[in-house]
PDB file of C-alpha atoms and ligand atoms in Angstrom:
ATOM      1  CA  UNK A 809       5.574   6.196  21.013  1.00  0.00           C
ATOM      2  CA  UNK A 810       8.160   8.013  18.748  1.00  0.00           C
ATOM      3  CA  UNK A 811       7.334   5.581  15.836  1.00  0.00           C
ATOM      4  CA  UNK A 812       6.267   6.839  12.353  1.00  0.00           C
ATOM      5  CA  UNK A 813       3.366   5.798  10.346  1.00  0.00           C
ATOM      6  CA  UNK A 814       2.675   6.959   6.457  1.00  0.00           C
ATOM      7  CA  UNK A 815      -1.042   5.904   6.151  1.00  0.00           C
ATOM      8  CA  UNK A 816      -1.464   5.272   2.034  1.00  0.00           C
ATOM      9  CA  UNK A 817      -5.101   5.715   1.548  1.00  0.00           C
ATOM     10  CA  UNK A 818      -7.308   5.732  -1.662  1.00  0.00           C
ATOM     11  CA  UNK A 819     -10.797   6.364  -0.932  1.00  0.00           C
ATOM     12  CA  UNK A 820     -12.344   9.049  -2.931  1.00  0.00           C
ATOM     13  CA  UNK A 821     -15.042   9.151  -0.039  1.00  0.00           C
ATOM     14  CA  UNK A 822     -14.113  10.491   3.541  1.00  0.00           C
ATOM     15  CA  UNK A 823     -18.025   8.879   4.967  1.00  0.00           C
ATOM     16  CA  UNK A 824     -17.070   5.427   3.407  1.00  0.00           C
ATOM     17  CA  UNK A 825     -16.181   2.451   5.126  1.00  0.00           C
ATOM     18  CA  UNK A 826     -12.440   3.129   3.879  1.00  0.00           C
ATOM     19  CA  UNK A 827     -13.154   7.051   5.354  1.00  0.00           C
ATOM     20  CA  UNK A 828     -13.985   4.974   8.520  1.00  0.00           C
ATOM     21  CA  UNK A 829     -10.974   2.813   9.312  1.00  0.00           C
ATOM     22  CA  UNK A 830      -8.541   5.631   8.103  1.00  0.00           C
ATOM     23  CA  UNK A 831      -9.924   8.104  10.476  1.00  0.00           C
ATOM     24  CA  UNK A 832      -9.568   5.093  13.450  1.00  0.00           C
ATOM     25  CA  UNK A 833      -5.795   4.284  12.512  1.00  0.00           C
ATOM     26  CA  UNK A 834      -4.989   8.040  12.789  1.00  0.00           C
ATOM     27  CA  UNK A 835      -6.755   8.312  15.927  1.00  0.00           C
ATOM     28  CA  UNK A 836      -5.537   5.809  17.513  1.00  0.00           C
ATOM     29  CA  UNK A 837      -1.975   5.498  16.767  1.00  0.00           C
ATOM     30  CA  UNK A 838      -1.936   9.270  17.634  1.00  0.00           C
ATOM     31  CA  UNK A 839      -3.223   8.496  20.957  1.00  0.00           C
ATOM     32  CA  UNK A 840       0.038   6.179  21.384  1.00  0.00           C
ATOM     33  CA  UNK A 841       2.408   8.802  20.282  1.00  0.00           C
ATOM     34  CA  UNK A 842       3.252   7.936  16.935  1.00  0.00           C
ATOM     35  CA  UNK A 843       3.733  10.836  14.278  1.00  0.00           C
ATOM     36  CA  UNK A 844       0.974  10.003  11.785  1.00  0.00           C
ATOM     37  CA  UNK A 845       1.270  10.822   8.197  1.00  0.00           C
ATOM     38  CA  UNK A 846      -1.084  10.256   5.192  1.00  0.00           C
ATOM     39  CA  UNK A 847      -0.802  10.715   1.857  1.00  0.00           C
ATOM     40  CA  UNK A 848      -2.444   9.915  -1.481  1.00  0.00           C
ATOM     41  CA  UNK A 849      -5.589  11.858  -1.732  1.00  0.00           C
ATOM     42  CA  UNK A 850      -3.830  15.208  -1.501  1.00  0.00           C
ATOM     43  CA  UNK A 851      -1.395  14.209  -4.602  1.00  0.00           C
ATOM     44  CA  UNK A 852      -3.958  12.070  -6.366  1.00  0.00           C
ATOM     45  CA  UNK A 853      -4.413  14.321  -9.299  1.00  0.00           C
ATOM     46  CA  UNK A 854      -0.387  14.419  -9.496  1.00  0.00           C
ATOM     47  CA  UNK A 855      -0.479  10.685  -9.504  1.00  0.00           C
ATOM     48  CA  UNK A 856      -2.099   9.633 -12.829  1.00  0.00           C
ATOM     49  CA  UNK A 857      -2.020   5.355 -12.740  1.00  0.00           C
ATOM     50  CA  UNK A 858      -0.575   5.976 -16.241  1.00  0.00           C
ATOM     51  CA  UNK A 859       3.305   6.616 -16.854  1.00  0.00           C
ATOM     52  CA  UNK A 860       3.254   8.298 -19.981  1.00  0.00           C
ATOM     53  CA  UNK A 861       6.613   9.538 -21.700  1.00  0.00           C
ATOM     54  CA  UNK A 862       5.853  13.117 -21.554  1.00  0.00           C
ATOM     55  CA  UNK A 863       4.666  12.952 -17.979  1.00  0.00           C
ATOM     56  CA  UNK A 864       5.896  16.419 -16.210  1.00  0.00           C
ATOM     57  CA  UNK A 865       4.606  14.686 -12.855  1.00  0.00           C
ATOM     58  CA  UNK A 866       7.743  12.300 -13.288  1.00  0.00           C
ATOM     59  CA  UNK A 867      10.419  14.185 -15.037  1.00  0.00           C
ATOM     60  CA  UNK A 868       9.692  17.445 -15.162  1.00  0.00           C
ATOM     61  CA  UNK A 869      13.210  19.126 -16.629  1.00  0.00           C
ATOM     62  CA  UNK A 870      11.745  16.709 -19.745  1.00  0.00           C
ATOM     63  CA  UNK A 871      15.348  15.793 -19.792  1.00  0.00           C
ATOM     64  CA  UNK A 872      15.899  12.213 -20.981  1.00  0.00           C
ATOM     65  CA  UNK A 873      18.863   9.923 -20.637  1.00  0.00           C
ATOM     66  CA  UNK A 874      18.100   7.830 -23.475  1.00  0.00           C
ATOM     67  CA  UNK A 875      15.467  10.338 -25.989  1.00  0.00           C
ATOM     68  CA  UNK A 876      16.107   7.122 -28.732  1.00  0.00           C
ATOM     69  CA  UNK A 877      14.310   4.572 -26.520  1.00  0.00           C
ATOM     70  CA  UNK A 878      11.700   5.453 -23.861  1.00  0.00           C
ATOM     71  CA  UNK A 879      12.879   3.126 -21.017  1.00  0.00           C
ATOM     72  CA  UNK A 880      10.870   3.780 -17.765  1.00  0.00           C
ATOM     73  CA  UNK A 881      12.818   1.918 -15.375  1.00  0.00           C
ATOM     74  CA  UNK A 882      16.007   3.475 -16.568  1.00  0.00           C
ATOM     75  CA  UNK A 883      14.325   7.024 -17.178  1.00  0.00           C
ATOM     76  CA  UNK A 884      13.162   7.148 -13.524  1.00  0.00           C
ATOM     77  CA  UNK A 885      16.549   5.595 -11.789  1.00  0.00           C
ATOM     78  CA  UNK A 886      18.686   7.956 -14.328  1.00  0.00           C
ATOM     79  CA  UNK A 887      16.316  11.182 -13.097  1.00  0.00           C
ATOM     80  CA  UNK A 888      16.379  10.001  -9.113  1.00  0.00           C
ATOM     81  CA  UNK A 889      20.443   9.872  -9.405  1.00  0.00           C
ATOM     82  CA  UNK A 890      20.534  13.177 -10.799  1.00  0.00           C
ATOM     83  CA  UNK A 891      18.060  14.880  -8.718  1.00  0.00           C
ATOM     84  CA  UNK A 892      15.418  14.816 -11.542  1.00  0.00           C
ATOM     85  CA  UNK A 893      12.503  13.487 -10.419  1.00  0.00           C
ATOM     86  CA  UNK A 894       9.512  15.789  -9.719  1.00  0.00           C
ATOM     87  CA  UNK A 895       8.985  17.831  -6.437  1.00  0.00           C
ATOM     88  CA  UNK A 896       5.822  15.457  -5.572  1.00  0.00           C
ATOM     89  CA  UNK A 897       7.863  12.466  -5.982  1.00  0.00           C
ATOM     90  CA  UNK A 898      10.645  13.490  -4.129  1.00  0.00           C
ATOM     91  CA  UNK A 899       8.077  14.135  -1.036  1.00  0.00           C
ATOM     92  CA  UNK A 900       6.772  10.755  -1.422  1.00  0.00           C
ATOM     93  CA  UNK A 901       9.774   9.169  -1.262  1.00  0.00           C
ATOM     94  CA  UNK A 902      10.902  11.546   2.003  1.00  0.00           C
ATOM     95  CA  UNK A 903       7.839  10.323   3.841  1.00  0.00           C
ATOM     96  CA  UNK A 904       8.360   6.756   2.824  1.00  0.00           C
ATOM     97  CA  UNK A 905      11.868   6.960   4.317  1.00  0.00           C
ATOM     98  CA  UNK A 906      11.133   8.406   7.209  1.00  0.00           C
ATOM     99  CA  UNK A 907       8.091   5.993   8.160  1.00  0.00           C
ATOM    100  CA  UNK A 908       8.635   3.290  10.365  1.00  0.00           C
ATOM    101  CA  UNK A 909       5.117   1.612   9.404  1.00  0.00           C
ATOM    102  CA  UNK A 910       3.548   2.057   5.789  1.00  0.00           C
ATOM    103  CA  UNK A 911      -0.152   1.290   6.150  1.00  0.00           C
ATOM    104  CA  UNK A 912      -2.214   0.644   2.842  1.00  0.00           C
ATOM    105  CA  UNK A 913      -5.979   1.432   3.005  1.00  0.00           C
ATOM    106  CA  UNK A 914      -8.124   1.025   0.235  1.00  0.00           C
ATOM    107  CA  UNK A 915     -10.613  -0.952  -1.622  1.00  0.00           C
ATOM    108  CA  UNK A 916     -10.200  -4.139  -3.090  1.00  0.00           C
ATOM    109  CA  UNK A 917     -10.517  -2.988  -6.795  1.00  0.00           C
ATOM    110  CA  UNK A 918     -10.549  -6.422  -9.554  1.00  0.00           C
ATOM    111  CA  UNK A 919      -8.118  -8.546  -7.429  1.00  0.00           C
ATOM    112  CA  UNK A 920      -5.750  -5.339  -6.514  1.00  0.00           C
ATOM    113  CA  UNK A 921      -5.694  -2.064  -5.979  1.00  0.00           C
ATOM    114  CA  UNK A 922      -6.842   0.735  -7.476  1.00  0.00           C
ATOM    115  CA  UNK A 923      -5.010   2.293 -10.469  1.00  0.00           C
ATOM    116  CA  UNK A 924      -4.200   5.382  -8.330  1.00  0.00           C
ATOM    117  CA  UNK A 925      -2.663   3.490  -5.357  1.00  0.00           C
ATOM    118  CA  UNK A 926      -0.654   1.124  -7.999  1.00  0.00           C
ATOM    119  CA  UNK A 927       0.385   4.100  -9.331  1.00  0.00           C
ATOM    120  CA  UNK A 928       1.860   5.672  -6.545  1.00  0.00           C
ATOM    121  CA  UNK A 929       3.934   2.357  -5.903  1.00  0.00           C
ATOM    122  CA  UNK A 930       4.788   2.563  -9.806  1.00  0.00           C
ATOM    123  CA  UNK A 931       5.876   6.164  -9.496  1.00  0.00           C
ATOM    124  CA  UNK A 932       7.296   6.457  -5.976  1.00  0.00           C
ATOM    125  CA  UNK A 933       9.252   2.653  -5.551  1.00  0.00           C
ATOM    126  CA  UNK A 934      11.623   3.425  -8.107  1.00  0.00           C
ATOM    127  CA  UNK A 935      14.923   2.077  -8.628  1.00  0.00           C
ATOM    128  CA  UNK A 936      18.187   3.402  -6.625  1.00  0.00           C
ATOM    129  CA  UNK A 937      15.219   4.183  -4.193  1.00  0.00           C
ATOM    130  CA  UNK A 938      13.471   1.456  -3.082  1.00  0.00           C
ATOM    131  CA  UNK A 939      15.468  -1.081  -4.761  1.00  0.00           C
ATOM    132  CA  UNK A 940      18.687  -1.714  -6.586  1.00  0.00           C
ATOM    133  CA  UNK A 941      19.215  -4.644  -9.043  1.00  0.00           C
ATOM    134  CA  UNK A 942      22.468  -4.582  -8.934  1.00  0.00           C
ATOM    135  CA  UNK A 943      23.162  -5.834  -4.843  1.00  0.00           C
ATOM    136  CA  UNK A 944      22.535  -8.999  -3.740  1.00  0.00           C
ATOM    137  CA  UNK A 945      19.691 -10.675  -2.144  1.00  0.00           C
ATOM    138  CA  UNK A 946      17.375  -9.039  -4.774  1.00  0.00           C
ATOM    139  CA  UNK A 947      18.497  -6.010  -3.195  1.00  0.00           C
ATOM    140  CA  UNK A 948      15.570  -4.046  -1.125  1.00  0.00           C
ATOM    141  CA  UNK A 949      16.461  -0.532   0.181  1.00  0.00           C
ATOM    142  CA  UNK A 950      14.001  -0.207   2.805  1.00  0.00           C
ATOM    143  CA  UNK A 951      15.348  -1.888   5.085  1.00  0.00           C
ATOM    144  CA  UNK A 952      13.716  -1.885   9.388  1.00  0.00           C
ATOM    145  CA  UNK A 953      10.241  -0.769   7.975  1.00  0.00           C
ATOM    146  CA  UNK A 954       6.989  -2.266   8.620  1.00  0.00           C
ATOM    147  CA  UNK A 955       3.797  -2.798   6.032  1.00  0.00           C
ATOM    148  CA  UNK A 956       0.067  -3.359   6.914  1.00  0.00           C
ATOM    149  CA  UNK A 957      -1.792  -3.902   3.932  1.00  0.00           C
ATOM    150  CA  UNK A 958      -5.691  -3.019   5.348  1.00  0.00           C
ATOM    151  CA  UNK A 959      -8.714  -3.082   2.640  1.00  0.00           C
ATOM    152  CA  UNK A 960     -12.237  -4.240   2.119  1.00  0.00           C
ATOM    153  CA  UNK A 961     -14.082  -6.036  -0.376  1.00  0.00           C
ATOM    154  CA  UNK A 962     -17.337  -6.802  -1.892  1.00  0.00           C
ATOM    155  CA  UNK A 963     -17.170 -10.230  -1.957  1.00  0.00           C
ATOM    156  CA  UNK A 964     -17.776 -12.288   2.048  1.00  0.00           C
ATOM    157  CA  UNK A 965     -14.938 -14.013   3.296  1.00  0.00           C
ATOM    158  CA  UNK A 966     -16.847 -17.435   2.404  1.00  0.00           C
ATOM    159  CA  UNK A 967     -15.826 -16.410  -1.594  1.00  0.00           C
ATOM    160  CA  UNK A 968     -12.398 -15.986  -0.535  1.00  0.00           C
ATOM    161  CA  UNK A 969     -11.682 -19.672   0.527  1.00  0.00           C
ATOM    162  CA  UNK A 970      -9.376 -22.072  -1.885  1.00  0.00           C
ATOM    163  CA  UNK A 971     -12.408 -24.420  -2.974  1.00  0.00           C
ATOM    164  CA  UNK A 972     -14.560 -20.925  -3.857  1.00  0.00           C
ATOM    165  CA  UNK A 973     -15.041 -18.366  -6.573  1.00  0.00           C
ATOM    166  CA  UNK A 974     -12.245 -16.177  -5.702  1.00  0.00           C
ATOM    167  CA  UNK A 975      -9.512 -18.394  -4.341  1.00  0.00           C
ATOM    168  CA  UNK A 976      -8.138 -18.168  -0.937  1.00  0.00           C
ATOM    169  CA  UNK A 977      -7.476 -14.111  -0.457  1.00  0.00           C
ATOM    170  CA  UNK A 978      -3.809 -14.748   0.188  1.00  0.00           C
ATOM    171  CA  UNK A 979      -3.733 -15.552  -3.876  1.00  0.00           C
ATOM    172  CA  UNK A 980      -4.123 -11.733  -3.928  1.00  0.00           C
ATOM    173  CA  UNK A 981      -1.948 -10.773  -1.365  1.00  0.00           C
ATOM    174  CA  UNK A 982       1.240 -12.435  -3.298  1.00  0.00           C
ATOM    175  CA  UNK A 983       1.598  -9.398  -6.170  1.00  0.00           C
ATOM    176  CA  UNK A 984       1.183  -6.078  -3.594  1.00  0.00           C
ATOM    177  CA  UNK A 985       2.730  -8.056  -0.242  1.00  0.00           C
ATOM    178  CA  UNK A 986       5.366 -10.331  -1.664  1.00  0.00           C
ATOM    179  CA  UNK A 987       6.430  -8.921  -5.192  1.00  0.00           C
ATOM    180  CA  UNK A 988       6.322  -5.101  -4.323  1.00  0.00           C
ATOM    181  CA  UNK A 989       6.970  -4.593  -0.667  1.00  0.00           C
ATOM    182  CA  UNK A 990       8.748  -7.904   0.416  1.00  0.00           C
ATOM    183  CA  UNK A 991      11.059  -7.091  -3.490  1.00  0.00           C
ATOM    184  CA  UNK A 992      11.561  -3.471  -1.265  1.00  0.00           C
ATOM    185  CA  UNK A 993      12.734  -5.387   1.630  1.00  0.00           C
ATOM    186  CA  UNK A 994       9.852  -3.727   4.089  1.00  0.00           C
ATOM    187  CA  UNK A 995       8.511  -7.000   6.528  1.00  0.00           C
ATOM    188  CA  UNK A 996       5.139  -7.721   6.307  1.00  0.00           C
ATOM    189  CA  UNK A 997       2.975  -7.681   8.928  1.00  0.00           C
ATOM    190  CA  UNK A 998      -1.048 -10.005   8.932  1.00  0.00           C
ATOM    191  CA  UNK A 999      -3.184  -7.803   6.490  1.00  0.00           C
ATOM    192  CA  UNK A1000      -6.299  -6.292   7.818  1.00  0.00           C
ATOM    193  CA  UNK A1001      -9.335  -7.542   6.005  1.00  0.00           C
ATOM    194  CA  UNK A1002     -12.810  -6.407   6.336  1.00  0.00           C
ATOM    195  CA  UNK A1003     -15.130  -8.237   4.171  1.00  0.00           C
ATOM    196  CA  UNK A1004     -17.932  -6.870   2.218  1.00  0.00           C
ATOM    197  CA  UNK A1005     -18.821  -4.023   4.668  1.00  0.00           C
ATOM    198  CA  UNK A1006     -21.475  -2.792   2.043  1.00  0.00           C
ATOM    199  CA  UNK A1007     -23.608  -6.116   2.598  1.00  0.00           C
ATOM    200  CA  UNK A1008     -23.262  -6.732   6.048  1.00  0.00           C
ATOM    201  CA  UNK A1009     -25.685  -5.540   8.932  1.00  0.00           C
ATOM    202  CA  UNK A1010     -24.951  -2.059  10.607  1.00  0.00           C
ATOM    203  CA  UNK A1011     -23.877  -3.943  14.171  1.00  0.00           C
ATOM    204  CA  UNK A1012     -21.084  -6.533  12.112  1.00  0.00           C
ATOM    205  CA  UNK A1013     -19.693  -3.040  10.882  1.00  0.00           C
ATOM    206  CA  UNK A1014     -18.940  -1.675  14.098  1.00  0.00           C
ATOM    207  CA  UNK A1015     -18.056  -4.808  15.257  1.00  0.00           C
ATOM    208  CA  UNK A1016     -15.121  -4.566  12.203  1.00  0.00           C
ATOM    209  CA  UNK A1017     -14.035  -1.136  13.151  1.00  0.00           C
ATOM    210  CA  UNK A1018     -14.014  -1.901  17.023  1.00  0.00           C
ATOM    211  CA  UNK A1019     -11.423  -5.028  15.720  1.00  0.00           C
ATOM    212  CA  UNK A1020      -9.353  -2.487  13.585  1.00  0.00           C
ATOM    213  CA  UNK A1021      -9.344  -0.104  16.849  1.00  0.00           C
ATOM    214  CA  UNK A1022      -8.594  -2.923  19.138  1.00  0.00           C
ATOM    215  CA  UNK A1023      -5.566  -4.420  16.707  1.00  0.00           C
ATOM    216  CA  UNK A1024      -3.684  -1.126  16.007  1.00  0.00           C
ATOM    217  CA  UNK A1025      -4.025  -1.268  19.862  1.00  0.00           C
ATOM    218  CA  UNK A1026      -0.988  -4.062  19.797  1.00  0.00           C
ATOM    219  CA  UNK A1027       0.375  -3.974  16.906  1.00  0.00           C
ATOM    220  CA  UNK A1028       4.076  -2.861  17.632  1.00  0.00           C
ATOM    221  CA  UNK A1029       3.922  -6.091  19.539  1.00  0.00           C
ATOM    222  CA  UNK A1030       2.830  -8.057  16.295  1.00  0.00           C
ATOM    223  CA  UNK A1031       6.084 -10.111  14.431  1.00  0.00           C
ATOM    224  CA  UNK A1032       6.196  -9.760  10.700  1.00  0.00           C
ATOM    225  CA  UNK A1033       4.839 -12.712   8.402  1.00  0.00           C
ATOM    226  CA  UNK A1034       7.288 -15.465   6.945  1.00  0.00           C
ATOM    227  CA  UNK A1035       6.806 -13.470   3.431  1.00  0.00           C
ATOM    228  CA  UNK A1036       7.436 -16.985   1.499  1.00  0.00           C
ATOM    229  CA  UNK A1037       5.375 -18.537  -1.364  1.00  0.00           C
ATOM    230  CA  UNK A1038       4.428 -20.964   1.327  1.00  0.00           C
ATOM    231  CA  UNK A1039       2.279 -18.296   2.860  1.00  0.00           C
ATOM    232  CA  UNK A1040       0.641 -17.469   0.338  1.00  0.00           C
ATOM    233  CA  UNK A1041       0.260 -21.047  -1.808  1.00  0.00           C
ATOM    234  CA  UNK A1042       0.796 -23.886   0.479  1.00  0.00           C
TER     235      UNK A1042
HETATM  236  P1  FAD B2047     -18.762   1.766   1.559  1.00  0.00           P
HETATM  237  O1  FAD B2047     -19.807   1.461   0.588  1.00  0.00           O
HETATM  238  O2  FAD B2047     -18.227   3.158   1.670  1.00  0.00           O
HETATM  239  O3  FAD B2047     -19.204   1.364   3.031  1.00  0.00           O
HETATM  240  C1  FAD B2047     -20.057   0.270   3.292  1.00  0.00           C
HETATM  241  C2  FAD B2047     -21.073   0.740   4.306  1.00  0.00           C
HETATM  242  O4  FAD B2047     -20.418   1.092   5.541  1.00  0.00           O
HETATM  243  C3  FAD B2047     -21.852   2.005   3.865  1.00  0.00           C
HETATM  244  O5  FAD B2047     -23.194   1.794   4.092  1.00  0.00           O
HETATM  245  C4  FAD B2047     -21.283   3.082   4.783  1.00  0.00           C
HETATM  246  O6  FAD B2047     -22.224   4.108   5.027  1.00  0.00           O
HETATM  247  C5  FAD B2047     -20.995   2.291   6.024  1.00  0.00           C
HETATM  248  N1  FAD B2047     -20.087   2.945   6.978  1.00  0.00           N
HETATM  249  C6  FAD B2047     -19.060   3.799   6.726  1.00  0.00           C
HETATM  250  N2  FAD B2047     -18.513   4.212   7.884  1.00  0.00           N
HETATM  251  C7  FAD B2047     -19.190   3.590   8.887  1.00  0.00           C
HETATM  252  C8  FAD B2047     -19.103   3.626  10.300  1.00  0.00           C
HETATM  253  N3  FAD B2047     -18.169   4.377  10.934  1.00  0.00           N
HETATM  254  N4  FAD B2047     -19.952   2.866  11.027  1.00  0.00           N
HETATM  255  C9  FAD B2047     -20.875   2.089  10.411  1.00  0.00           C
HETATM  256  N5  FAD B2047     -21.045   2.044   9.079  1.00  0.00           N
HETATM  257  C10 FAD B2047     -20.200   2.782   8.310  1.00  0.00           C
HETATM  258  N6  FAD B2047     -14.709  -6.560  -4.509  1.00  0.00           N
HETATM  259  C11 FAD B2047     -14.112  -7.767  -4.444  1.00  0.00           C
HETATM  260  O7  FAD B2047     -14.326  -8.514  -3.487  1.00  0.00           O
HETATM  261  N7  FAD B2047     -13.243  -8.182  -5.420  1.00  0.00           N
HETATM  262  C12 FAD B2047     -12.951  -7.411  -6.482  1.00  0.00           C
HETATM  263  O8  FAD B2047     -12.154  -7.811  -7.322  1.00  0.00           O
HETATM  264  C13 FAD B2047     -13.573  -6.141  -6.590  1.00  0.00           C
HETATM  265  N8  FAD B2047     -13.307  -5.326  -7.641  1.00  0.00           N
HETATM  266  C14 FAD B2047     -13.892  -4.096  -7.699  1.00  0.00           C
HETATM  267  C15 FAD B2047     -13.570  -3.264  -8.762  1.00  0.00           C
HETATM  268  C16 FAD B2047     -14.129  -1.997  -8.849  1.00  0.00           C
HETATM  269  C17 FAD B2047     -13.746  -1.103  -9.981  1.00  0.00           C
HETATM  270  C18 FAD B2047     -15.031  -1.564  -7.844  1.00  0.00           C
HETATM  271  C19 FAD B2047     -15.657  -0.205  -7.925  1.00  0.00           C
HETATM  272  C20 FAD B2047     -15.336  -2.376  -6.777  1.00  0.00           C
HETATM  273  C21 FAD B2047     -14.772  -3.656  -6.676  1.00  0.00           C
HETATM  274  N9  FAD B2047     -15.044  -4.498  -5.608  1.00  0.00           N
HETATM  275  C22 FAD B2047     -14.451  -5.731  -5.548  1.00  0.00           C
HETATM  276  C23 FAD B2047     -15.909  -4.060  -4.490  1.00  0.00           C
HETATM  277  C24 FAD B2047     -15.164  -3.151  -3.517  1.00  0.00           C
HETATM  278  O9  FAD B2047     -14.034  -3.821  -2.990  1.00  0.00           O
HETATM  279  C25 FAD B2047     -16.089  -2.725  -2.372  1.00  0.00           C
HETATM  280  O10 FAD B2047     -17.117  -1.974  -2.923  1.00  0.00           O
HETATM  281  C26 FAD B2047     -15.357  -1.885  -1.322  1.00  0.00           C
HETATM  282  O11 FAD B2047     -14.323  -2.658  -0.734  1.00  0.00           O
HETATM  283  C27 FAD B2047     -16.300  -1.446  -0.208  1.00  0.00           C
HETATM  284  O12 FAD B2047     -15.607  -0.544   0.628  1.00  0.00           O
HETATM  285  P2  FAD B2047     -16.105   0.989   0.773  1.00  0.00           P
HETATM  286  O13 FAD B2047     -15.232   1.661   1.791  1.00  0.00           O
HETATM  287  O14 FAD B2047     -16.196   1.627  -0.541  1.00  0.00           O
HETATM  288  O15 FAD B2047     -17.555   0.720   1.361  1.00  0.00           O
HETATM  289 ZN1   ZN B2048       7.658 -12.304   0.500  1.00  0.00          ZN
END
């Protein structure tokens, strides 16, 4: 009880499987006492997967600290130390600091995420925020928060072994887990994965939400992953 949550979700569709699991996870950890927020869909159309120069979304003064050379790294840590970054962002970032427990819901999309969730963490992460180069230990600023990373696929969980197609799933877990939240310094916790809910009979559905239900039921009990290439290649 007391604990905050920031559910991430990208769904376009509030009746689809996604719709589904996100409307259990707010339930539920609501029932518990947490203070449940979600974002994403409500800024989607500020959050463009593209980080174009001229992008009043992300620096909307249009005040540069280098007009010569478009740098986007520097650009975005120059305008968060000034204050610069836009009103949206600034939000983002507010509810990210705040959460105790980022939750990511959302469709497997070509090994990933979709566009619009990547862009969020391209737009929102940024440096002198989320991270800073210049400390040690690679430096992650969110320090004592929590990450679930839930999602579904199209492919069954048999195409998601090491000797299969796709490669054991944890191959695709390394990028969002390891290299973005783990680079952050938020812990990991096991992700969430419901396989190919579109192809599966209407009973193994509910028997996937019922395990989502029953999970978030224990989860503040859970310890995070060992976020090491072993996990994800050994
Ligand atoms: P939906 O189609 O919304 O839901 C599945 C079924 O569940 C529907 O029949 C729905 O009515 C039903 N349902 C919803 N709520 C409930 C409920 N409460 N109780 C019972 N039934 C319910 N897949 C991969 O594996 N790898 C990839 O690399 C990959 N790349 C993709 C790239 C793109 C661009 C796209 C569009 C898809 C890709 N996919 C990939 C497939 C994608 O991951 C799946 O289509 C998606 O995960 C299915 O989730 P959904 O929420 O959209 O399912
Ligand atoms: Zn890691």
């Amino acid at each position: 009880p007391g604990k905050k949550v920031l559910i991430v979700y990208a769904h376009q569709e509030p009746k689809s499987f996604n719709g589904s699991l996100l409307k259990i996870a707010v339930e539920e950890l609501t029932k518990q006492g947490c203070s449940v927020g979600r974002t994403i869909n409500n800024v989607l159309l500020n959050f463009p997967p593209a980080s174009p120069q001229n992008d009043s979304s992300l620096l909307p003064t249009g005040h540069l600290h280098n007009p010569e050379a478009f740098n986007y790294a520097v650009e975005t840590w120059e305008a968060y130390k000034r204050g610069g970054l836009s009103k949206d962002l600034v939000e983002e970032q507010k509810k990210v600091q705040e959460a105790d427990l980022l939750i990511f819901q959302f469709p497997l999309f070509w090994f990933s995420m979709p566009a619009i969730l990547k862009g969020w963490m391209d737009r929102v992460l940024v440096q002198g925020f989320a991270y800073d180069l210049t400390k040690a230990n690679g430096g992650g600023l969110l320090q004592d928060k929590l990450c679930l990373f839930s999602f579904t696929t199209g492919g069954n969980q048999e195409m998601y072994s090491n000797e299969a197609f796709c490669g054991d799933i944890r191959y695709v877990l390394w990028p969002m887990q390891h290299g973005i939240m783990h680079f952050c310094g938020v812990k990991v916790l096991e992700p969430h994965i419901c396989y190919a809910p579109e192809h599966v009979s209407e009973e193994k559905r509910k028997e996937m939400l019922t395990a989502w239900t029953q999970r978030l039921k224990t989860l503040w009990k859970e310890e995070p992953i060992d976020c090491s290439p072993d996990w994800y290649f050994k």
